[in-house]
Amino acid sequence: MSAFLYGVVLQWKLDIRSRSLLITCYIVPLLFFMVMGGIFTAIIPESRETLIPSMTVMGVSTGALIGLPPSLLEIYGSDIKKVYRANGVPLYLGMVSIFLSAFIHLSIMSAIIFFAAPVIFGASVPPNPTLYSGALTIFIIVSLSVGCVLGLSLKNQAKLTMISQLIFLPSIMLSGIMFSADLLPGPLAAAGKVFPAAWGYKLLLNNGFKTENLLPLAAILATAVLICILMLKKLKSE
């Protein structure tokens, strides 16, 4: 247990110094929040009601789908995994430590948006912060699990970047945070429901913590966990 905690703390320290993680977990999401928050509230004043959930979904998706996978690739796509084996360290430890470190970073970023949005843009605060925190925790975990699948499945940095973008962009555009998903054609609206961002956004909205929004996220999480287990077994046998 002490070795596991040491690994998590070490990964946390490494991530703090990571320029890519700093960009994807803090700079890009918070810059998007500052720019788009001003635009949304100026053009559509009603967007203040959903500003915190929409900007949070954007930030979490950026960190999970673009920031997390390259960190996993650095371990499992290089000789670092051989070091794990040579020292008797479980192969899953790298993924778990990066997962927990990214979870902390994304939670901090989400907290910044939660407290800054009402002050800067007059955004509405969720009426039940405890329930909102629970919904946010679930969304971050599911999003990071999808990021883990990407990081374990691809071994080429260029291909990983391209695939991450191909998943990130439609997940944001079809999630409903930019415009109502009801305006989308039927096939695009259905495609958007494949990604955790669409369900996470619904879950974070007022009165959105419902079984109908939790079940799809649970299905995505279960699928991602199963794929990660299979990929780790494959890496262990290589």
XYZ file of C-alpha atoms in Angstrom:
238
model
C 0.000 0.000 0.000
C 2.826 2.403 0.830
C 4.456 1.649 -2.536
C 1.168 2.387 -4.280
C 0.728 5.720 -2.471
C 4.345 6.588 -3.228
C 3.690 5.913 -6.916
C 0.620 8.151 -6.911
C 2.442 10.996 -5.157
C 5.413 10.633 -7.496
C 3.136 10.751 -10.531
C 1.424 13.825 -9.094
C 4.768 15.594 -8.787
C 5.734 14.602 -12.331
C 2.393 15.807 -13.694
C 2.782 19.176 -11.982
C 5.968 19.650 -13.993
C 4.389 18.297 -17.183
C 3.886 21.049 -19.726
C 1.356 19.028 -21.755
C -0.789 18.273 -18.706
C -0.601 21.902 -17.591
C -1.905 22.941 -21.007
C -4.679 20.345 -21.335
C -5.912 20.338 -17.732
C -5.618 24.035 -16.919
C -4.614 26.516 -19.622
C -6.845 25.353 -22.505
C -9.994 24.660 -20.429
C -9.714 27.856 -18.393
C -8.889 29.982 -21.449
C -11.904 28.486 -23.234
C -13.976 29.238 -20.141
C -12.877 32.880 -20.056
C -13.409 33.505 -23.780
C -16.515 31.436 -24.497
C -18.086 32.255 -21.139
C -18.028 35.940 -22.065
C -19.370 35.257 -25.554
C -22.144 32.931 -24.422
C -23.418 35.206 -21.657
C -23.289 38.278 -23.913
C -25.152 36.703 -26.847
C -27.441 34.366 -24.905
C -28.004 35.646 -21.340
C -29.936 32.453 -20.531
C -26.696 30.492 -20.898
C -25.764 31.624 -17.372
C -28.059 28.847 -16.156
C -25.895 26.147 -17.749
C -22.511 27.866 -17.978
C -20.830 25.940 -15.150
C -21.844 22.461 -16.405
C -21.025 23.239 -20.052
C -17.588 24.723 -19.353
C -16.811 21.879 -16.947
C -17.694 19.247 -19.558
C -15.387 20.974 -22.012
C -12.517 21.105 -19.521
C -12.838 17.528 -18.292
C -13.093 16.182 -21.847
C -9.974 18.091 -22.870
C -7.893 16.756 -19.999
C -9.210 13.194 -20.209
C -9.184 12.658 -23.970
C -6.199 14.780 -25.002
C -4.061 15.173 -21.878
C -4.197 11.701 -20.306
C -3.461 9.342 -23.259
C 0.052 10.704 -24.066
C 1.061 10.214 -20.415
C 0.066 6.547 -20.651
C 1.873 6.187 -23.958
C 5.067 7.418 -22.295
C 4.919 4.389 -19.989
C 3.353 1.593 -21.987
C 4.762 2.569 -25.351
C 8.354 2.792 -24.133
C 10.941 0.862 -22.127
C 9.493 2.145 -18.861
C 7.188 -0.875 -18.708
C 10.314 -3.077 -18.757
C 11.537 -1.228 -15.680
C 8.221 -2.021 -14.005
C 8.696 -5.714 -14.737
C 12.338 -5.756 -13.662
C 11.434 -4.301 -10.275
C 8.357 -6.431 -9.754
C 5.969 -3.498 -10.010
C 2.449 -4.426 -11.211
C 1.920 -3.212 -14.745
C -1.390 -1.594 -13.870
C 0.255 0.735 -11.330
C 1.295 3.233 -14.008
C -2.243 3.544 -15.337
C -3.802 3.814 -11.881
C -1.345 6.455 -10.666
C -1.795 8.568 -13.806
C -5.572 8.141 -13.537
C -5.647 9.373 -9.939
C -3.278 12.237 -10.653
C -5.373 13.384 -13.634
C -8.522 13.046 -11.521
C -7.085 15.458 -8.950
C -6.017 17.960 -11.618
C -9.415 17.895 -13.351
C -11.198 18.247 -10.017
C -9.141 21.358 -9.237
C -9.853 22.817 -12.679
C -13.583 22.112 -12.265
C -13.560 23.768 -8.832
C -11.974 26.892 -10.332
C -14.776 27.099 -12.906
C -17.412 26.423 -10.226
C -16.284 29.310 -8.027
C -15.165 31.737 -10.766
C -18.173 31.556 -13.101
C -20.670 33.228 -10.699
C -18.199 36.007 -9.895
C -17.023 36.731 -13.439
C -20.125 35.990 -15.531
C -22.953 35.914 -12.993
C -23.523 32.224 -13.712
C -26.094 30.284 -11.745
C -24.680 28.007 -9.051
C -26.074 24.451 -8.931
C -28.718 24.377 -6.161
C -27.272 21.194 -4.640
C -23.445 21.409 -4.622
C -23.106 17.980 -2.996
C -25.144 16.262 -5.701
C -23.282 18.264 -8.346
C -19.946 17.131 -6.893
C -21.089 13.519 -7.043
C -22.193 13.888 -10.663
C -18.898 15.568 -11.521
C -16.909 12.771 -9.886
C -18.757 10.172 -11.946
C -18.251 12.115 -15.167
C -14.521 12.604 -14.558
C -14.036 8.898 -13.812
C -15.884 7.805 -16.957
C -14.054 10.327 -19.160
C -10.657 9.271 -17.788
C -11.513 5.617 -18.376
C -12.044 6.391 -22.059
C -8.725 8.254 -22.082
C -7.053 5.174 -20.592
C -8.402 3.043 -23.436
C -6.838 5.429 -25.946
C -3.505 5.539 -24.132
C -3.242 1.756 -23.847
C -4.500 0.922 -27.325
C -2.224 3.102 -29.444
C 1.571 2.983 -29.520
C 2.276 5.769 -31.994
C 2.234 9.375 -30.776
C 1.072 10.853 -34.103
C -1.731 8.314 -34.438
C -2.733 8.804 -30.803
C -3.002 12.570 -31.278
C -5.138 12.137 -34.383
C -7.491 9.567 -32.835
C -7.828 11.603 -29.632
C -8.854 14.643 -31.665
C -11.291 12.574 -33.728
C -13.015 11.473 -30.534
C -12.742 14.768 -28.666
C -14.183 17.090 -31.323
C -17.444 15.244 -32.048
C -17.924 14.488 -28.344
C -17.912 18.245 -27.669
C -19.826 19.376 -30.750
C -22.577 16.769 -30.274
C -22.811 16.946 -26.483
C -25.174 19.922 -26.299
C -22.803 22.312 -24.526
C -22.338 24.534 -27.588
C -25.963 24.430 -28.723
C -28.965 22.309 -27.852
C -28.672 18.694 -28.986
C -32.341 18.938 -30.013
C -31.224 21.057 -32.995
C -29.088 18.227 -34.385
C -30.292 15.818 -37.077
C -31.382 12.456 -35.711
C -28.246 10.480 -36.743
C -25.888 13.101 -35.269
C -27.881 13.317 -32.048
C -27.698 9.515 -31.748
C -23.945 9.557 -32.467
C -23.396 12.117 -29.712
C -24.862 9.736 -27.140
C -21.951 7.355 -27.681
C -19.618 9.792 -25.916
C -19.565 10.433 -22.143
C -19.690 14.224 -22.646
C -23.348 14.170 -23.738
C -24.485 12.150 -20.716
C -22.123 13.970 -18.369
C -23.622 17.299 -19.393
C -27.145 16.026 -18.717
C -26.020 14.622 -15.387
C -24.503 17.949 -14.297
C -27.581 19.993 -15.145
C -30.152 20.819 -12.489
C -32.325 17.766 -11.776
C -30.112 15.734 -14.110
C -28.903 13.202 -11.549
C -31.228 10.468 -12.769
C -30.962 6.784 -13.586
C -31.574 7.477 -17.280
C -28.367 9.547 -17.361
C -26.352 7.321 -15.030
C -26.915 4.034 -16.861
C -25.239 5.071 -20.152
C -22.230 6.361 -18.217
C -22.093 3.096 -16.252
C -22.153 1.153 -19.541
C -19.335 3.265 -20.997
C -17.287 2.831 -17.813
C -17.797 -0.942 -17.714
C -16.787 -1.253 -21.362
C -13.703 0.925 -20.899
C -12.595 -0.991 -17.783
C -12.954 -4.304 -19.588
C -10.906 -3.060 -22.547
C -8.205 -1.706 -20.208
C -7.954 -5.073 -18.431
C -7.606 -6.890 -21.750
C -5.006 -4.403 -23.001
C -2.955 -4.703 -19.796
C -3.004 -8.490 -20.117
C -1.842 -8.171 -23.702
C 0.974 -5.807 -22.700
C 2.014 -8.173 -19.929
C 2.311 -11.062 -22.364
C 4.408 -9.111 -24.875
